[in-house]
PDB file of C-alpha atoms in Angstrom:
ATOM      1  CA  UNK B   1     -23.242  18.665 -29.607  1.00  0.00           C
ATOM      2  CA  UNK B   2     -22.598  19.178 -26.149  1.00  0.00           C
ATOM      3  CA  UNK B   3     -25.606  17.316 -24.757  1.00  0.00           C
ATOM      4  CA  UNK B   4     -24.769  13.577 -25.325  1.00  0.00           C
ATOM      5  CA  UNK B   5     -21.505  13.891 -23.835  1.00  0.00           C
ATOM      6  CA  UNK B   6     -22.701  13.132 -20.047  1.00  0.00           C
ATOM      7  CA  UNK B   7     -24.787  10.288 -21.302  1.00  0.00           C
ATOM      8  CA  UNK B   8     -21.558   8.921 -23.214  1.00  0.00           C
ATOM      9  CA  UNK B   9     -19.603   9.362 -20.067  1.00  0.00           C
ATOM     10  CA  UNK B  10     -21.962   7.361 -17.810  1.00  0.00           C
ATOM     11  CA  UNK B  11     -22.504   5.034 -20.467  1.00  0.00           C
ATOM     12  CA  UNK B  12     -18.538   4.327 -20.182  1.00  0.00           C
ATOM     13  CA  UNK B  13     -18.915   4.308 -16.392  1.00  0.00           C
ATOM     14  CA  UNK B  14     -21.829   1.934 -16.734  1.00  0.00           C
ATOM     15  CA  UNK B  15     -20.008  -0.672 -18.996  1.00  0.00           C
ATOM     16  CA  UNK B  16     -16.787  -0.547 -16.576  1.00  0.00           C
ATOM     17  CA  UNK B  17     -19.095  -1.239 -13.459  1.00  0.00           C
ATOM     18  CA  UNK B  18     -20.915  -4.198 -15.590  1.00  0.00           C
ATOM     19  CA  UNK B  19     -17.493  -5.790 -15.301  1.00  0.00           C
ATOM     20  CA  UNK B  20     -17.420  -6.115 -11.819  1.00  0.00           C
ATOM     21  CA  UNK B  21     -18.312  -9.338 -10.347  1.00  0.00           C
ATOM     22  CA  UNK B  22     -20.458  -9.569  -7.417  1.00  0.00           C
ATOM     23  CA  UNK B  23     -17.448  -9.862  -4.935  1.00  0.00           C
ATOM     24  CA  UNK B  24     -15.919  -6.635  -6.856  1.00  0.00           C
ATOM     25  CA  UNK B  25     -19.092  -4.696  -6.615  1.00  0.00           C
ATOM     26  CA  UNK B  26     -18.935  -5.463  -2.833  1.00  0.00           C
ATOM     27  CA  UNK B  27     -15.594  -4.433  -2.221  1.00  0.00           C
ATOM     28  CA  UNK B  28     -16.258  -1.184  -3.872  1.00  0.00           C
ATOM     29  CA  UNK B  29     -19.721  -0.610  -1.896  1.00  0.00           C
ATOM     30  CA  UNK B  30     -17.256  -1.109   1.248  1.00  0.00           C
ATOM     31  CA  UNK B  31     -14.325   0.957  -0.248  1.00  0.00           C
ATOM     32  CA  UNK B  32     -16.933   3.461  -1.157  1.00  0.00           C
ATOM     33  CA  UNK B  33     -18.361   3.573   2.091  1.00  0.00           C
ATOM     34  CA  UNK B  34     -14.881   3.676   4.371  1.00  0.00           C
ATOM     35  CA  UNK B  35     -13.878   7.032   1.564  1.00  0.00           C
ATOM     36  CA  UNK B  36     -16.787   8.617   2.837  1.00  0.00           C
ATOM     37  CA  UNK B  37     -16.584   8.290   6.358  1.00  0.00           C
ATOM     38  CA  UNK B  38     -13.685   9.744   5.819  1.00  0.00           C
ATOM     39  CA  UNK B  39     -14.677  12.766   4.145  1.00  0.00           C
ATOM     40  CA  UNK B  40     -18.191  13.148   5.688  1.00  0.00           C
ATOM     41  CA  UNK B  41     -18.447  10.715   8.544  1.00  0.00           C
ATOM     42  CA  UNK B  42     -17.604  13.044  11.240  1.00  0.00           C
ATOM     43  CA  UNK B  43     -19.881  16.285  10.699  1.00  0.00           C
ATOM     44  CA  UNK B  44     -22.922  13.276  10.034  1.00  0.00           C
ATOM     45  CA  UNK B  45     -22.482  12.010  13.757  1.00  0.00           C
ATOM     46  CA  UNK B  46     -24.854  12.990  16.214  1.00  0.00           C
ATOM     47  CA  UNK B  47     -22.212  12.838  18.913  1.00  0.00           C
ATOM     48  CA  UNK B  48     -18.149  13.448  18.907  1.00  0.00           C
ATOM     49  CA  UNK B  49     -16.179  10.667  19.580  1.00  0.00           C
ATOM     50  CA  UNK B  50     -14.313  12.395  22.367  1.00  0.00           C
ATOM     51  CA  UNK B  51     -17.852  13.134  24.233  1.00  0.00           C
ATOM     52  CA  UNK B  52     -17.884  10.736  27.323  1.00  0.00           C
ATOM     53  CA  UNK B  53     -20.127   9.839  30.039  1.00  0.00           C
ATOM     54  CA  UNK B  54     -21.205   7.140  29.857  1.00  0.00           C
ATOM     55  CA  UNK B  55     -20.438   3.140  31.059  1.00  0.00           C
ATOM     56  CA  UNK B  56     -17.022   2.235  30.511  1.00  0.00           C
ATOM     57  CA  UNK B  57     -17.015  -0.525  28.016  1.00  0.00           C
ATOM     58  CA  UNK B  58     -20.610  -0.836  27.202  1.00  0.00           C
ATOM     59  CA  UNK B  59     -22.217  -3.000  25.396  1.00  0.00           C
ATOM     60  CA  UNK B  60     -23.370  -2.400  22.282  1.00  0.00           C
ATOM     61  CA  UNK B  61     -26.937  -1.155  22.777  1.00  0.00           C
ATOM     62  CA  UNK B  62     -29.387   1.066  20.595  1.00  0.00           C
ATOM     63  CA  UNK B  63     -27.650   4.038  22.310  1.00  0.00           C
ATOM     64  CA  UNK B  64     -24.356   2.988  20.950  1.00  0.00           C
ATOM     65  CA  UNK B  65     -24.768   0.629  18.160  1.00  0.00           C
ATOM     66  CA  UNK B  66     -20.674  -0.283  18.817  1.00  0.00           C
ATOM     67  CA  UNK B  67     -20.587  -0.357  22.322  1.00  0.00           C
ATOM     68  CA  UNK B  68     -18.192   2.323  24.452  1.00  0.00           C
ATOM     69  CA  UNK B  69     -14.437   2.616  24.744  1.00  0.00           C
ATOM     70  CA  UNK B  70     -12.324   2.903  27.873  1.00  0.00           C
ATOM     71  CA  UNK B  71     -13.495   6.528  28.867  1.00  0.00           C
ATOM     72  CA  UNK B  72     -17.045   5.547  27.614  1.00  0.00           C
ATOM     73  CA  UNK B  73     -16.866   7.591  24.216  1.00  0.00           C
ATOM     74  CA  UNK B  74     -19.175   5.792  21.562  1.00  0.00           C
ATOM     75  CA  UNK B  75     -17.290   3.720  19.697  1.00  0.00           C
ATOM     76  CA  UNK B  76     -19.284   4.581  16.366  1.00  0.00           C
ATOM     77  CA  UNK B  77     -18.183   7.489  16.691  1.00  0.00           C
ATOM     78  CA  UNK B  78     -14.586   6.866  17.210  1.00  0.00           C
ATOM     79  CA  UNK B  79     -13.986   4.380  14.087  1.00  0.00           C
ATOM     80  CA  UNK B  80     -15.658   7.058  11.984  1.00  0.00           C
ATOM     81  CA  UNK B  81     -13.667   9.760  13.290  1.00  0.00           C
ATOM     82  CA  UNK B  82     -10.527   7.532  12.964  1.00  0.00           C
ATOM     83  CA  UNK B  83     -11.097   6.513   8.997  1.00  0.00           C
ATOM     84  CA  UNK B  84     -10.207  10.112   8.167  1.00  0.00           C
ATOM     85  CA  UNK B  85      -6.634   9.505   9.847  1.00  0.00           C
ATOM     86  CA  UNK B  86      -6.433   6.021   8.315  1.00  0.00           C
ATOM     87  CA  UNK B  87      -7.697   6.288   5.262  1.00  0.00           C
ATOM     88  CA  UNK B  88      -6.137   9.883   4.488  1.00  0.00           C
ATOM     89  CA  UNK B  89      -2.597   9.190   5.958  1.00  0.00           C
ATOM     90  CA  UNK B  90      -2.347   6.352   3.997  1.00  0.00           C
ATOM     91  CA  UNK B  91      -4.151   7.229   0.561  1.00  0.00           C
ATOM     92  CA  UNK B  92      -1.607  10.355   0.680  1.00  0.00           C
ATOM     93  CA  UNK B  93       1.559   8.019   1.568  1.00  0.00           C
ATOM     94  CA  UNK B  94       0.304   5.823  -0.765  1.00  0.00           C
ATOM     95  CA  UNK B  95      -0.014   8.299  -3.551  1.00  0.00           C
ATOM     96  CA  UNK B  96       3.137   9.913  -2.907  1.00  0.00           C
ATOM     97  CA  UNK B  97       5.129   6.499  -2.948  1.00  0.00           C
ATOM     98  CA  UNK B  98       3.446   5.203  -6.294  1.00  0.00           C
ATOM     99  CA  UNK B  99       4.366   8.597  -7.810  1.00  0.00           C
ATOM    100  CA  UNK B 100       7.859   8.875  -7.179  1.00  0.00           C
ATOM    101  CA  UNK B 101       8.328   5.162  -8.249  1.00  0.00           C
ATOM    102  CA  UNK B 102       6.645   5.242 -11.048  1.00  0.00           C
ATOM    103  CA  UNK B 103       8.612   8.817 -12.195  1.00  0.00           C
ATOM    104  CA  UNK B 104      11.476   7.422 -10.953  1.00  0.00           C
ATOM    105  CA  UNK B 105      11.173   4.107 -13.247  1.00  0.00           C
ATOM    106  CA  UNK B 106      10.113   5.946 -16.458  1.00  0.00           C
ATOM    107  CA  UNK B 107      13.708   7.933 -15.642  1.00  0.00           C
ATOM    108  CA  UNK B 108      15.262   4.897 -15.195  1.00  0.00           C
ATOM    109  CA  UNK B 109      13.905   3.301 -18.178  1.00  0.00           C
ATOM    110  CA  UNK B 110      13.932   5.975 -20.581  1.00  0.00           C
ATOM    111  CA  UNK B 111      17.514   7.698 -19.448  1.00  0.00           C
ATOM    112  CA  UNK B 112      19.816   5.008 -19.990  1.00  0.00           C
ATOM    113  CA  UNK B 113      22.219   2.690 -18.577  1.00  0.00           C
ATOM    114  CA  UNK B 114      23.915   4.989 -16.022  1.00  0.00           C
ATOM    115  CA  UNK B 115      21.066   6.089 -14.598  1.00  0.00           C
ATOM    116  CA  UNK B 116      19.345   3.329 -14.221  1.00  0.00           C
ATOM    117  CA  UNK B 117      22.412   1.155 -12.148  1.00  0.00           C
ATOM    118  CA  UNK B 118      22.741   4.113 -10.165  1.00  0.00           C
ATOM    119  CA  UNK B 119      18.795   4.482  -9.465  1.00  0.00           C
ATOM    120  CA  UNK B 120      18.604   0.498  -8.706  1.00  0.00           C
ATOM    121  CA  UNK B 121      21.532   0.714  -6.394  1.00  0.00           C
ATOM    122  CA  UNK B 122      20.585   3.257  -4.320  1.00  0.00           C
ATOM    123  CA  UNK B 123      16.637   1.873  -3.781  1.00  0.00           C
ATOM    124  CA  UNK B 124      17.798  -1.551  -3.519  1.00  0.00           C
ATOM    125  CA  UNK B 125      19.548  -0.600  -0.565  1.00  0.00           C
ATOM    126  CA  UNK B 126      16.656   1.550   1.078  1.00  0.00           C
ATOM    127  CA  UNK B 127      14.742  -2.023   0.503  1.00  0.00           C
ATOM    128  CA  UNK B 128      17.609  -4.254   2.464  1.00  0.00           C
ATOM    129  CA  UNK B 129      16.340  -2.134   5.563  1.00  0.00           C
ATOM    130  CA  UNK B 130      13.186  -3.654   7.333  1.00  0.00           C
ATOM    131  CA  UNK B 131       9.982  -1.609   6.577  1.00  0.00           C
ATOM    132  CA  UNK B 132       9.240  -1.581  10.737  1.00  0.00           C
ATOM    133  CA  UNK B 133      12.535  -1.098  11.472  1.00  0.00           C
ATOM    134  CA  UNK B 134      12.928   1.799   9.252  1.00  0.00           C
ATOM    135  CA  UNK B 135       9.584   3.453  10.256  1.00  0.00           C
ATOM    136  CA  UNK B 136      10.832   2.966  14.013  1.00  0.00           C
ATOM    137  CA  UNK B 137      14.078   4.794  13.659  1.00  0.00           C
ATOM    138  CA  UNK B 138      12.191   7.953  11.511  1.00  0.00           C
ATOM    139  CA  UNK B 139       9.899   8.274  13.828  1.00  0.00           C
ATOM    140  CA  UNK B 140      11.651   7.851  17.220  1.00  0.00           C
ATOM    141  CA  UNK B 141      14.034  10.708  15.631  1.00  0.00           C
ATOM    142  CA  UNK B 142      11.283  12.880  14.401  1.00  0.00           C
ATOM    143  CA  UNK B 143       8.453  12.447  16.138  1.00  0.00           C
ATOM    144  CA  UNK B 144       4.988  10.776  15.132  1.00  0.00           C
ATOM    145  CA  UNK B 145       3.356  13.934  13.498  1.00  0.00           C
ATOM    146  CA  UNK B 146       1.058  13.586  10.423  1.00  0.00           C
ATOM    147  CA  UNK B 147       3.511  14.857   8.055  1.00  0.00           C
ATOM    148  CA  UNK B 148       6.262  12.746   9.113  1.00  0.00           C
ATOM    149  CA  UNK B 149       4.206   9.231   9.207  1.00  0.00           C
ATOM    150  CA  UNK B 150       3.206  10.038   5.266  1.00  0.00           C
ATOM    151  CA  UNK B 151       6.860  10.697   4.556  1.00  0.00           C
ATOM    152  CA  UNK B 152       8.179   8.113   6.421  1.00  0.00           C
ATOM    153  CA  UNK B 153       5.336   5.648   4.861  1.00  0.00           C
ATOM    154  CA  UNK B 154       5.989   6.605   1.472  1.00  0.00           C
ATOM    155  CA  UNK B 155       9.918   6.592   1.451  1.00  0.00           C
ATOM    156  CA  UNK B 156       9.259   2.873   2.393  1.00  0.00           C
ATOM    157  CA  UNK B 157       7.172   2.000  -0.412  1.00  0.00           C
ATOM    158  CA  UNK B 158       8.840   4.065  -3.203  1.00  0.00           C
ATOM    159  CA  UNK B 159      11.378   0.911  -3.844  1.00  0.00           C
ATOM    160  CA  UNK B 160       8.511  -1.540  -4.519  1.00  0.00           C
ATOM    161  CA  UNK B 161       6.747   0.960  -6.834  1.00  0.00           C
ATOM    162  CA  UNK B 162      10.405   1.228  -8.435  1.00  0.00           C
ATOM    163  CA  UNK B 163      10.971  -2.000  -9.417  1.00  0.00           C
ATOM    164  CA  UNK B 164       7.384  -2.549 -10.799  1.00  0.00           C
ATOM    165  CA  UNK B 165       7.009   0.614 -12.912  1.00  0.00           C
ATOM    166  CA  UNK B 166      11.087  -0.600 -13.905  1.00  0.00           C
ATOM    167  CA  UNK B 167       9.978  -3.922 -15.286  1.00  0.00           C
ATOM    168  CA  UNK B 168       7.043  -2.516 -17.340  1.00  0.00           C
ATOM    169  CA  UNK B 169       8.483   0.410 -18.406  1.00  0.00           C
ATOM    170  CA  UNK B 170      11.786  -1.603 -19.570  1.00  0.00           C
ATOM    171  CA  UNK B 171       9.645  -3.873 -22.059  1.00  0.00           C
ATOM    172  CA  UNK B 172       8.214  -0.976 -23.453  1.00  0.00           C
ATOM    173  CA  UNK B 173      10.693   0.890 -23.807  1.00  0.00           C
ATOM    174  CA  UNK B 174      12.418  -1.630 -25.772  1.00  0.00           C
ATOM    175  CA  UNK B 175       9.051  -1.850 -28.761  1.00  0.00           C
ATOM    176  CA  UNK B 176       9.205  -0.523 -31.921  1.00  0.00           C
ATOM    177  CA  UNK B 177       6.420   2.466 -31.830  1.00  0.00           C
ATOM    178  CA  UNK B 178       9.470   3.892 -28.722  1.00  0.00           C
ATOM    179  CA  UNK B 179      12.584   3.928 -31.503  1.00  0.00           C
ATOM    180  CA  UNK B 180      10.387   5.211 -33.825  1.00  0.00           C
ATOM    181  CA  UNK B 181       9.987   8.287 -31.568  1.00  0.00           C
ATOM    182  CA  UNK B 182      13.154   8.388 -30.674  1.00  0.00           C
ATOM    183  CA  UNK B 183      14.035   8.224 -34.843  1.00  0.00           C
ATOM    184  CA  UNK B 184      11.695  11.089 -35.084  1.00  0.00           C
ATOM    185  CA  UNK B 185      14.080  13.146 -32.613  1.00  0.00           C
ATOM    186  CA  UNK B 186      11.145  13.144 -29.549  1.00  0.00           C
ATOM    187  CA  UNK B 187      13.287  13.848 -26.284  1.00  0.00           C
ATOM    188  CA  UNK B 188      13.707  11.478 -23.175  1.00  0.00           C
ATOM    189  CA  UNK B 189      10.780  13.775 -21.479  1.00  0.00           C
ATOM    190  CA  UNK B 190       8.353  13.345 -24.549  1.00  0.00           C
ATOM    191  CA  UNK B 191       9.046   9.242 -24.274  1.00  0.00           C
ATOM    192  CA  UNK B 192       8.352   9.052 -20.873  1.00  0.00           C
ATOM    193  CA  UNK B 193       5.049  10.772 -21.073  1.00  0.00           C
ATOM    194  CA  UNK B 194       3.716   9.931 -24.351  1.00  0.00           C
ATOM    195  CA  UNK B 195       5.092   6.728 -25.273  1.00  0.00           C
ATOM    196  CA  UNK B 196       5.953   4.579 -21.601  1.00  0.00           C
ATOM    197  CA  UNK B 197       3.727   6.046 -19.185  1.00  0.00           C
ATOM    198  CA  UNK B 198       0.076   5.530 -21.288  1.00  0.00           C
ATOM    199  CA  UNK B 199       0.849   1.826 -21.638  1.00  0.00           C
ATOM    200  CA  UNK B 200       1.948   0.435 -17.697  1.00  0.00           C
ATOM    201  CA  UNK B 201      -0.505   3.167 -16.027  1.00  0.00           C
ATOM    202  CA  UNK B 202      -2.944   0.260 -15.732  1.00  0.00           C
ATOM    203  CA  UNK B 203      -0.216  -1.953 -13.880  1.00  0.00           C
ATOM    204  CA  UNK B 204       0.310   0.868 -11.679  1.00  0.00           C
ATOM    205  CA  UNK B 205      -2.794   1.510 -10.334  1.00  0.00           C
ATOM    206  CA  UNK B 206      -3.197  -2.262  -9.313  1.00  0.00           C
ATOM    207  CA  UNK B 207      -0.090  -1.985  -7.715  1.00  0.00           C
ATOM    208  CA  UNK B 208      -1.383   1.162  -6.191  1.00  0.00           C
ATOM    209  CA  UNK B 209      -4.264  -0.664  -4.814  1.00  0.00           C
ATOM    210  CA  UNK B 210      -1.944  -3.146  -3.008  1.00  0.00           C
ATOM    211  CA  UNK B 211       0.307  -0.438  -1.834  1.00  0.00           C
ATOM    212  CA  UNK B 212      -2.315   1.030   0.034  1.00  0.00           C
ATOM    213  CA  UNK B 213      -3.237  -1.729   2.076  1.00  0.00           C
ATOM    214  CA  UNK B 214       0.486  -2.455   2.542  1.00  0.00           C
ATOM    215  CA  UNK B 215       1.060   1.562   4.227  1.00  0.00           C
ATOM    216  CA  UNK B 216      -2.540   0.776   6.037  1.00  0.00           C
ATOM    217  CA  UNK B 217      -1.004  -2.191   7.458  1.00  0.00           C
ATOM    218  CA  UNK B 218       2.054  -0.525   8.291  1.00  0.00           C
ATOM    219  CA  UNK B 219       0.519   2.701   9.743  1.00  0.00           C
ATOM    220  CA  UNK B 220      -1.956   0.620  12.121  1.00  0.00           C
ATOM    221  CA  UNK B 221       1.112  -1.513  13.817  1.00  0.00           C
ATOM    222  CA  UNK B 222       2.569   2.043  14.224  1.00  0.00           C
ATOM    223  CA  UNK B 223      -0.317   3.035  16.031  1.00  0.00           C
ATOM    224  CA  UNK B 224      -0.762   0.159  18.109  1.00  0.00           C
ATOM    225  CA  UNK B 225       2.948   0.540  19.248  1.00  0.00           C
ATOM    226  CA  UNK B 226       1.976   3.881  20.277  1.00  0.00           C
ATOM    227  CA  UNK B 227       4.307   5.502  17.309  1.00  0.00           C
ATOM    228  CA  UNK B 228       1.414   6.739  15.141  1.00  0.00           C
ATOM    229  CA  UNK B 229      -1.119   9.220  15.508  1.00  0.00           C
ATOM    230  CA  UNK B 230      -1.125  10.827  18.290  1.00  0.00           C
ATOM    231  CA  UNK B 231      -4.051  11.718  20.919  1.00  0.00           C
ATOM    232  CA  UNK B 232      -6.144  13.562  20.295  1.00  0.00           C
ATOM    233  CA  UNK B 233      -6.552  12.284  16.676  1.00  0.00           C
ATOM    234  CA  UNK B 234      -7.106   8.527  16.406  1.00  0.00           C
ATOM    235  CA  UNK B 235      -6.978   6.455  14.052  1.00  0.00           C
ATOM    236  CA  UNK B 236      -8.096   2.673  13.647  1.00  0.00           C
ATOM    237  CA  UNK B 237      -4.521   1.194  15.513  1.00  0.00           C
ATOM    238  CA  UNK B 238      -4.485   3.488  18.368  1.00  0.00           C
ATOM    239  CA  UNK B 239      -8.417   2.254  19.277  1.00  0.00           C
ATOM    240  CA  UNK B 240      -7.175  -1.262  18.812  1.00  0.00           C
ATOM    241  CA  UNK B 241      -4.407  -0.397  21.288  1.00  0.00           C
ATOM    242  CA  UNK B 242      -6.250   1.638  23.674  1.00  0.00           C
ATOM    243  CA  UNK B 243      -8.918  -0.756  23.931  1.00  0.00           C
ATOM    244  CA  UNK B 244      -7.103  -3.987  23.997  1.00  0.00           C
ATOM    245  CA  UNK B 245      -8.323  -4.278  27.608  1.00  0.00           C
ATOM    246  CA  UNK B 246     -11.965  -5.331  26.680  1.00  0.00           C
ATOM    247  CA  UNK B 247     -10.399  -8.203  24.262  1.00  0.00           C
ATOM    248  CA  UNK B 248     -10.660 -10.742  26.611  1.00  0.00           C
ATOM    249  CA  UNK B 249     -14.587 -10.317  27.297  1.00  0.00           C
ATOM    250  CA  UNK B 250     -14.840 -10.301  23.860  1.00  0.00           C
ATOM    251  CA  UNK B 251     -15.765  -5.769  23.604  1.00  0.00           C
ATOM    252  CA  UNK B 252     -16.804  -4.389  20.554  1.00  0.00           C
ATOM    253  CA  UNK B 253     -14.253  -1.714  21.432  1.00  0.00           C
ATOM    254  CA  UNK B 254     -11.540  -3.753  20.145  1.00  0.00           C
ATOM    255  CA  UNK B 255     -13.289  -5.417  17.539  1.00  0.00           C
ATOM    256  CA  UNK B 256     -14.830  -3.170  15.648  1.00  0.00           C
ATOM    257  CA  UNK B 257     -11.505  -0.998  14.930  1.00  0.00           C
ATOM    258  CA  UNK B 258      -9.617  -4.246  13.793  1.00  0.00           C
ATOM    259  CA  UNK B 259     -12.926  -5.145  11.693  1.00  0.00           C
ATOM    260  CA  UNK B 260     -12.472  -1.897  10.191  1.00  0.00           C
ATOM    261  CA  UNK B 261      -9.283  -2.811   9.411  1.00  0.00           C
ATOM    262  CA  UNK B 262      -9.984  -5.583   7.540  1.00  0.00           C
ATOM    263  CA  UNK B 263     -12.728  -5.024   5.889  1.00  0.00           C
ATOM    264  CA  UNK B 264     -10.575  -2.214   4.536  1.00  0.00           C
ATOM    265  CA  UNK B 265      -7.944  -4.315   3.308  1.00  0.00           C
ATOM    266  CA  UNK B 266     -10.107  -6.988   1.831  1.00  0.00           C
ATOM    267  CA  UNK B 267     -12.289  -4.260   0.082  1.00  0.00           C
ATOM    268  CA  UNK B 268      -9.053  -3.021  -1.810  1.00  0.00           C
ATOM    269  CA  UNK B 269      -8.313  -6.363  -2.600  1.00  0.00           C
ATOM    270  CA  UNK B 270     -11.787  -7.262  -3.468  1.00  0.00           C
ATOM    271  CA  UNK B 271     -11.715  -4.161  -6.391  1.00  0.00           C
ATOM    272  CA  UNK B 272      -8.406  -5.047  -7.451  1.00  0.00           C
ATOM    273  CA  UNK B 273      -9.194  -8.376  -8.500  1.00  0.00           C
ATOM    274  CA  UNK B 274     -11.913  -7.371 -10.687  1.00  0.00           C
ATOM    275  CA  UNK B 275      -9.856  -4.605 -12.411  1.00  0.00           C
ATOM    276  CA  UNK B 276     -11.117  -5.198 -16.133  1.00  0.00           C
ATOM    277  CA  UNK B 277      -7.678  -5.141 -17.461  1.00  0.00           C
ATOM    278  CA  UNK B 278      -6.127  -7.945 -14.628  1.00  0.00           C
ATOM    279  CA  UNK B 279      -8.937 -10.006 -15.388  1.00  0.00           C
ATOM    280  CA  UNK B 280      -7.870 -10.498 -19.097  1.00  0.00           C
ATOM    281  CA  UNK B 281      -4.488 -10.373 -18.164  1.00  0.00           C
ATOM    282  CA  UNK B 282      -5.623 -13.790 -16.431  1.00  0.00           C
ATOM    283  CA  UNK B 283      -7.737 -14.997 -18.927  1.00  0.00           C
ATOM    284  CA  UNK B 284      -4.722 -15.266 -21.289  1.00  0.00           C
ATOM    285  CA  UNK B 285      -2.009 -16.304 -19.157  1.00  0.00           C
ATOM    286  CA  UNK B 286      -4.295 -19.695 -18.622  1.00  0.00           C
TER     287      UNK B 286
END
């Protein structure tokens, strides 16, 4: 009995991939790709991206397929190195923000009245604050570390995630298969898990998805401003920024870091798009 369960599975896996369009396969080849770089990238390279020697601002050669940065480190080397800072600081901000919203508007939703004014109130007011502004005051009070930009990052974020899980969870909350388990005597807990969260976890993770390149966004101005990571990590921003100087010949130095960037981004939104569910959520709204 055990033995057709892994062909079921990748079977499922199969059908969810054949749903993917061509520009949705592609964005998760890229996504794919950048995740692990992340993970793996750096203990693959044949050199470390703080080994120097050679030309300032090279070329890009067969030596160093992305030319050289200001202290003639291989660029290759220094974009993979820096997706582990990018990617990770901002998959964990990311995944902390969409959390706490989402708890946060199954409380709101499922609690009542009271809680839910006060709960709006409070992260309405967190969202009159700019986002940059906000993430320049945390961090010129706390400092730039790791922990702080994923805090700082998240705490942003958590009001957007709010108000979408809030809408969703609202109109379910309000069907009839929710009063029924109220009738049966099911707790606010057991309604939030079992009843609300099942049915806008799809919404969520698209939201998710755009989150994330929201916080990658944010984090790379950060680090171009000098206000993110900090030497010697590095992530995509700070190469930008260190770099910049070669922009004006036109070096891969500063390219390839803002490419990175956005093929990033566009990757995210590439997958996203071709979600299974948004796609018929489309389909029937025309």
């Amino acid at each position: 009995m055990s033995i057709p369960l892994p062909a079921g599975r990748s079977a499922v896996w199969r059908r969810r991939l054949a749903q993917f369009g061509p520009s949705g396969l592609l964005g998760l080849a890229v996504l794919g790709f950048w995740i692990l770089a992340a993970l793996l990238g750096p203990a693959l390279l044949s050199r470390s991206g703080s080994q120097g020697g050679a030309a300032v601002f090279a070329p890009i050669s067969a030596h160093h397929w992305l030319g050289t940065d200001y202290l003639g480190r291989d660029m290759l080397a220094r974009v993979i190195e820096g997706a582990r800072y990018t990617v990770g600081v901002a998959l964990a901000a990311t995944l902390l923000a969409s959390g706490i919203g989402t708890l946060l508007a199954l409380l709101a939703a499922a609690s009542g009245r009271w809680i839910d004014g006060a709960l709006s109130r409070v992260l309405d007011t967190l969202t009159a604050i700019p986002s940059k502004m906000f993430a320049l005051l945390i961090v010129a009070g706390f400092g730039s570390s790791v922990p702080v930009l994923i805090v700082t990052a998240a705490v942003i974020y958590v009001p957007g995630a709010y108000r979408i899980g809030r809408s969703l969870a609202v109109n379910i909350n309000a069907m009839d298969y929710v009063t029924v388990a109220r009738t049966r005597g099911e707790g606010t807990w057991y309604v939030m898990r079992r009843e609300i969260l099942p049915n806008i976890l799809g919404p969520m993770l698209a939201d998710l998805g755009l989150r994330f390149v929201y916080v990658v966004l944010l984090l790379a101005s950060l680090s171009f401003l000098g206000l993110g990571v900090q030497p010697p990590m590095a992530d995509w921003g700070s190469l930008v920024r260190e770099n910049i100087g070669a922009l004006a010949d036109g070096g891969a130095s500063v390219i390839a870091p803002a490419g990175a960037i956005a093929s990033l981004t566009i990757a995210v939104n590439l997958v996203i798009d071709n979600l299974p569910g948004r796609k018929a959520r489309e389909r029937g709204a025309r």
